[in-house]
Coordinates of C-alpha atoms in Angstrom, one line a residue:
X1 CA -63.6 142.2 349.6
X2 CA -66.9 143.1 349.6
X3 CA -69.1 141.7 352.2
X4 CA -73.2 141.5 352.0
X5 CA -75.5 140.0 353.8
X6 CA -78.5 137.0 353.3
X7 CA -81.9 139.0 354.0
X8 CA -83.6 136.9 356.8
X9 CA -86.8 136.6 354.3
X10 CA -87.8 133.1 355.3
X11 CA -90.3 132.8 358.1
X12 CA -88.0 130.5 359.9
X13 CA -85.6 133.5 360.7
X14 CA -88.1 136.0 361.8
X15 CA -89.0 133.6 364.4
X16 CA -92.7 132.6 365.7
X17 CA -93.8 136.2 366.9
X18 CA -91.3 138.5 364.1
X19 CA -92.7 141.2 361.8
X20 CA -91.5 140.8 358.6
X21 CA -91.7 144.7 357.7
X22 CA -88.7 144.9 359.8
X23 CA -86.6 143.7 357.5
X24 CA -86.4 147.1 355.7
X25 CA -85.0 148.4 359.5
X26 CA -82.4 145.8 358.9
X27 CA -81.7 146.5 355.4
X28 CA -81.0 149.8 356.1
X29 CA -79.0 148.8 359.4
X30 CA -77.0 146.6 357.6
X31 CA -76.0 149.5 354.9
X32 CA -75.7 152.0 357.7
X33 CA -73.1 149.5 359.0
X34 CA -70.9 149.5 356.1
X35 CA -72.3 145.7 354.4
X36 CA -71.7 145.9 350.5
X37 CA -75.1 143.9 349.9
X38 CA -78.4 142.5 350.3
X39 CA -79.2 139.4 348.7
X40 CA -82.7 137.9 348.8
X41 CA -82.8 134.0 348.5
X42 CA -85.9 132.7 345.9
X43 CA -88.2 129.5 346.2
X44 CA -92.2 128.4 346.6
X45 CA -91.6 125.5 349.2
X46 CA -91.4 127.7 352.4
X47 CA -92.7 131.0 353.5
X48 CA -90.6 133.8 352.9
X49 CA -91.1 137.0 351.1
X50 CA -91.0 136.9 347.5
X51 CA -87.5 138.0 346.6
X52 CA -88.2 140.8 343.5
X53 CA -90.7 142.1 345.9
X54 CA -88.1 142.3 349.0
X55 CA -86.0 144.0 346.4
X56 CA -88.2 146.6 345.0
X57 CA -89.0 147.5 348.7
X58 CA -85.4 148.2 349.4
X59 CA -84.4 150.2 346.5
X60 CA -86.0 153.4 347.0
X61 CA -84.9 153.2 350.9
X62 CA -81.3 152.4 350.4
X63 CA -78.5 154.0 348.7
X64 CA -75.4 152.6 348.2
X65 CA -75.5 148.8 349.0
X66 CA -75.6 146.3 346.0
X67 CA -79.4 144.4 345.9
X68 CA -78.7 140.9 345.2
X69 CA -81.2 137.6 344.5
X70 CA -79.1 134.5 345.4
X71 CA -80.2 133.1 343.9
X72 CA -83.3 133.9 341.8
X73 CA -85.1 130.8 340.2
X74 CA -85.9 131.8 337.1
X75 CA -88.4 128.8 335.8
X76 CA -91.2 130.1 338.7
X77 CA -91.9 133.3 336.6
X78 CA -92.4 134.2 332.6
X79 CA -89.9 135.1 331.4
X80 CA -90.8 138.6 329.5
X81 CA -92.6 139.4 332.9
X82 CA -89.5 138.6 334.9
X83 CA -87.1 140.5 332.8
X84 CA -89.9 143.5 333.0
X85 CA -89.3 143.5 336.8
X86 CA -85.5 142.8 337.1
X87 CA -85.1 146.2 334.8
X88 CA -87.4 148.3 337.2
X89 CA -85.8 147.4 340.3
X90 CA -82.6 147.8 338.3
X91 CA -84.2 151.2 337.0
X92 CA -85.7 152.0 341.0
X93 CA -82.2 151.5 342.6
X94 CA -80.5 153.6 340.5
X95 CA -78.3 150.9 338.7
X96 CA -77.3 148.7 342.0
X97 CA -79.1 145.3 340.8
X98 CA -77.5 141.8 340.8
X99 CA -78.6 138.9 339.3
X100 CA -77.5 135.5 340.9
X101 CA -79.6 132.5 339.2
X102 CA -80.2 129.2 339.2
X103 CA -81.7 126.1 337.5
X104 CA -82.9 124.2 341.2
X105 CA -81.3 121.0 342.1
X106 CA -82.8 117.4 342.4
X107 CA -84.3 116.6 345.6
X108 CA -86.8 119.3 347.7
X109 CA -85.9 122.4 346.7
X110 CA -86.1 121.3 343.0
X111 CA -88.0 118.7 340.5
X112 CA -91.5 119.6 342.8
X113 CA -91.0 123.3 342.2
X114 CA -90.6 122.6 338.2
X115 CA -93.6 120.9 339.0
X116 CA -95.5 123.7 340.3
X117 CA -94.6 125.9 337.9
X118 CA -95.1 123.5 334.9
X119 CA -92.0 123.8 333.4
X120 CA -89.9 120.6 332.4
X121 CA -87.2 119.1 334.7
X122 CA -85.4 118.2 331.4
X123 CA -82.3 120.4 329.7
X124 CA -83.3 123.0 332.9
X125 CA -79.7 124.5 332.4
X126 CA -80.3 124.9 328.5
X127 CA -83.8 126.6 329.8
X128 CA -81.8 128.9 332.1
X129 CA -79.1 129.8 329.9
X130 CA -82.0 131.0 326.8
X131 CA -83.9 132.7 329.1
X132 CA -81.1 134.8 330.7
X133 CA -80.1 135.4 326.9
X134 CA -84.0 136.7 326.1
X135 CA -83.4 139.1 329.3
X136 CA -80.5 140.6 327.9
X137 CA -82.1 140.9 324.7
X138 CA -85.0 142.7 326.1
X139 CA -82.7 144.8 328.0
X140 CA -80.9 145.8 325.2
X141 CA -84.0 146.7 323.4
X142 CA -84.3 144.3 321.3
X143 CA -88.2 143.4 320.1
X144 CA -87.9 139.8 318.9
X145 CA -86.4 136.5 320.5
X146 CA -85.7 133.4 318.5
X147 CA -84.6 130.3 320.7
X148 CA -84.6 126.3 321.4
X149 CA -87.5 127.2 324.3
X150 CA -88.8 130.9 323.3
X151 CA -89.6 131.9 319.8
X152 CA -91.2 135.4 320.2
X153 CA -92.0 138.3 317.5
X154 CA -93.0 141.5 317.7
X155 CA -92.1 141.9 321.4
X156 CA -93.3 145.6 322.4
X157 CA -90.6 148.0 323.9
X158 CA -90.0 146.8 327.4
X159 CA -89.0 149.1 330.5
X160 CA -85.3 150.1 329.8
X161 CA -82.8 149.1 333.0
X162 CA -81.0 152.3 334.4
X163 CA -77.8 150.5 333.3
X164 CA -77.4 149.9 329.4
X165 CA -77.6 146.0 328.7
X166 CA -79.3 145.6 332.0
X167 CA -77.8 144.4 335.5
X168 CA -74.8 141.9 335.6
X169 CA -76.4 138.1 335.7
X170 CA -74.1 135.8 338.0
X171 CA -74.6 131.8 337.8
X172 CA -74.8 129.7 341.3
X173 CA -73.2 126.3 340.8
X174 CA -70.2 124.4 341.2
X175 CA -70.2 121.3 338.8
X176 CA -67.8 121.5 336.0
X177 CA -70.9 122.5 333.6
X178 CA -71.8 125.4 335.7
X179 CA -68.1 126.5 336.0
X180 CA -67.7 126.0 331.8
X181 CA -71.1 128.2 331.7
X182 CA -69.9 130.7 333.8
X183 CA -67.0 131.6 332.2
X184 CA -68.7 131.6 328.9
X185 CA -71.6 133.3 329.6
X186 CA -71.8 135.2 332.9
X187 CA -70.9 137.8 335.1
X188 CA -70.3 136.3 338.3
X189 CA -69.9 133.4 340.3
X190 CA -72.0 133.1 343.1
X191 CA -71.3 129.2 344.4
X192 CA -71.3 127.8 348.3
X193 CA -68.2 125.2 348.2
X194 CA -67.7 123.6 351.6
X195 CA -64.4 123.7 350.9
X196 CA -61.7 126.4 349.8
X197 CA -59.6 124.5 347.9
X198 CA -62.4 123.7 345.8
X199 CA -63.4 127.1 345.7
X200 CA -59.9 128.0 344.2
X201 CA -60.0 124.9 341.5
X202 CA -63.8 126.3 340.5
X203 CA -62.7 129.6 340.1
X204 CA -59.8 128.8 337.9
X205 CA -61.8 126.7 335.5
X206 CA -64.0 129.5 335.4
X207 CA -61.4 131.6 334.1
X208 CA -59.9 129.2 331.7
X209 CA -63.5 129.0 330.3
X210 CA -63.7 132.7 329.9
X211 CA -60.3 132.8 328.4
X212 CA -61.6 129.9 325.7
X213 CA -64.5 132.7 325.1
X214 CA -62.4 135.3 324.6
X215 CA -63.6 137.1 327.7
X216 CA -61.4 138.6 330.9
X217 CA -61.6 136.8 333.8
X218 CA -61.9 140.3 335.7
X219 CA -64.8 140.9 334.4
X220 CA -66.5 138.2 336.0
X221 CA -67.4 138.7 340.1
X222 CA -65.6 135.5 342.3
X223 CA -68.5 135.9 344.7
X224 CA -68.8 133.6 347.4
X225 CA -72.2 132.5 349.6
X226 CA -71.3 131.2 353.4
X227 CA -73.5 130.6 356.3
X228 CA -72.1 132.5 359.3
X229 CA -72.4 132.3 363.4
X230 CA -70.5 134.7 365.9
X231 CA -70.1 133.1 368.9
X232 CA -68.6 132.4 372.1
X233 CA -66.5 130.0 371.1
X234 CA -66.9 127.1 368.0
X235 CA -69.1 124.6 370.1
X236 CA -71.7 127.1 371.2
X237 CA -71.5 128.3 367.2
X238 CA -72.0 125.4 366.3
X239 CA -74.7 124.4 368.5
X240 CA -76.6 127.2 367.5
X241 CA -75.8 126.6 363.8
X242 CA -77.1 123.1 364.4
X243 CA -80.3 124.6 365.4
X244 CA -81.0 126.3 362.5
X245 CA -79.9 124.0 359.7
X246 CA -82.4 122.0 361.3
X247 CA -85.3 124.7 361.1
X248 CA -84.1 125.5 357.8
X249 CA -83.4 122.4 355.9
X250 CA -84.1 119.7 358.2
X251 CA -80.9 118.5 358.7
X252 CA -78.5 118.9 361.0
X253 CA -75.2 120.7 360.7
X254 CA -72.9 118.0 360.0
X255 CA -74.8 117.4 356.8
X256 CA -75.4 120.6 356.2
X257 CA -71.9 121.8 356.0
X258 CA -70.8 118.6 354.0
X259 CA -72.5 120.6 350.8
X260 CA -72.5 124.1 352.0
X261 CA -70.0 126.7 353.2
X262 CA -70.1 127.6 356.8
X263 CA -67.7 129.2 359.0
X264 CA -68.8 130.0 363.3
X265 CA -67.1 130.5 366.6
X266 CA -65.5 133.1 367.9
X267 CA -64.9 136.5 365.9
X268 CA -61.1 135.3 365.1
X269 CA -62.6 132.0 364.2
X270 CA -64.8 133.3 361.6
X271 CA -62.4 135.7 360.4
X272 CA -59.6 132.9 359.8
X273 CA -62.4 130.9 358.0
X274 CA -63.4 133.4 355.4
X275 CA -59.5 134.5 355.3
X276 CA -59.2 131.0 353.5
X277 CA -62.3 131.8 350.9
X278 CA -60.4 135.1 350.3
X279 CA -56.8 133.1 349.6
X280 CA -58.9 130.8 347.4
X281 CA -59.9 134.3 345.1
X282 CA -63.7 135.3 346.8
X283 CA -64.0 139.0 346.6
X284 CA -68.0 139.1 347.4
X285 CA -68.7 137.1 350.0
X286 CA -73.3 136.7 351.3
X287 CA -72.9 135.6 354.5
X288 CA -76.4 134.0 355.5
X289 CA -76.7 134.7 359.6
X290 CA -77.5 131.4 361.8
X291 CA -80.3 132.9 363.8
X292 CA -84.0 131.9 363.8
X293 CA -85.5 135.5 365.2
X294 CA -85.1 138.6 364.3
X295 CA -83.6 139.9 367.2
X296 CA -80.9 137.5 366.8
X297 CA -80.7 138.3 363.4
X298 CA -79.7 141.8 363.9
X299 CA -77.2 141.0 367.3
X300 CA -75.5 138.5 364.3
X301 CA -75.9 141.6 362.3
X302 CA -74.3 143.7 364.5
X303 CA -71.1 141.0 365.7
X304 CA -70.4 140.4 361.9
X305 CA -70.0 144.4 361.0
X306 CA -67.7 144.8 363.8
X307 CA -65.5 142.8 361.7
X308 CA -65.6 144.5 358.4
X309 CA -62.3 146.6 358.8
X310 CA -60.6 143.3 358.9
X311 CA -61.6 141.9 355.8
X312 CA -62.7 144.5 353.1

């Protein structure tokens, strides 16, 4: 498997006194370490550093790890303008972009954010698919775009990608219309199942969609994105993991982790959890680190690298 890593972007992990310019000393720690990515997580409702910028920061100091957004929103920017920047971080890092988006979800982290960016809540996915389509289109050089939510002509030539059709797009999701779209449409599967037994039902309907496309299931990424806590032993991960769910997403962990993947506890602990994920087909996993400073951050860092031999 390959095994990246959830940048600590959000205010809430660098803690009350952190510096986020260290997070390009932890970016490069983590690749140093032997991670296979860096994912940046996307949204307007807390402070955090915007995610193309966190990416465009990385590429030029960074060399072989994978630069992910997971998952990139893609209603909060234009969509010409968006597909301008994916293609020069693409073009900056030397072909090593990934493209995990999303459409939002109801509740906090999505209708307000439509909202804000004055975009309809309605037919979002339709929105998300088109858009994602006028991207590729763009990459590909193409100068016009003709669609349900984008009718453009006369597009000048945009910034070519290093790679030719631009950087592999993978869909977050896990409801059968995000597993249909996947398989139809994208490159990867970047979902966060609580559990792997649904992770393995998902990933098979995303292959029989693919197959109904005409398209090889191997050519779509079974990526997988889990919170993770090294530990003592499961109840001091999991008090710690309690902690920040609640700094996070004000809730606590038994909530959390009824809609979200999480695995803590000792190192064997966390290793037999993502074993599971693996069994189920996952072969990129994000872990997102349960530590609210950036000290912490890196010791997670650090406990989680020393297990890398044992699962990639």
């Amino acid at each position: 498997m390959d095994i990246g890593v959830l940048l600590p972007t959000g205010k809430a992990q660098w803690g009350t006194t952190g510096d986020p310019r260290e997070l390009i000393a932890f970016a490069r720690e983590a690749e140093e370490s032997g991670y296979s990515s860096l994912f940046a997580n996307d949204s307007l409702l807390s402070p955090r550093i915007e995610t193309l910028t966190m990416l465009a920061a990385l590429a030029p100091v960074t060399e072989r790890v994978t630069l992910g957004t997971g998952a990139l929103l893609p209603f909060l920017r234009r969509p010409v303008q968006a597909a301008q920047a994916l293609a020069s971080i693409d073009l900056l890092s030397g072909g090593r972009l990934a493209v995990a988006v999303g459409a939002g979800f109801p509740g906090r982290f999505g209708r307000p954010l439509y909202e804000l960016s004055e975009v309809p809540w309605a037919r979002r996915f339709a929105r998300l698919d088109e858009t994602v389509a006028l991207w590729r289109a763009l990459w590909n050089g193409e100068t016009s775009f003709h669609g349900e939510f984008h009718d453009l002509a006369a597009i000048p030539a945009a910034t070519a990608p290093f790679r030719p059709g631009g950087p592999p797009v993978w869909l977050g999701g896990a409801t059968p219309a995000a597993l249909a779209r996947t398989g139809r449409l994208y490159d990867g599967w970047l979902p966060y199942p609580p559990d792997p037994a649904d992770y393995r039902s998902g990933l098979a309907e995303v292959h029989r969609a693919a197959a109904d496309a005409g398209r090889r299931a191997a050519d779509i990424t079974p990526a997988l994105f889990i919170s993770v806590r090294i530990d003592e032993n499961v109840a001091d991960g999991r008090e710690a993991m309690d902690a920040y769910a609640h700094a996070n997403y004000g809730m606590p962990l038994a909530e959390l982790e009824k809609i979200q993947a999480v695995v803590t506890g000792a190192p064997e602990d966390v290793l037999a959890g993502l074993a599971r994920y693996r069994d189920a087909g996952a072969r990129h996993i994000v872990a997102r680190l349960g530590a609210l400073d950036l000290p912490s951050q890196r010791e997670q860092l650090r406990r989680f690298a020393a297990l890398l031999p044992e699962l990639t």
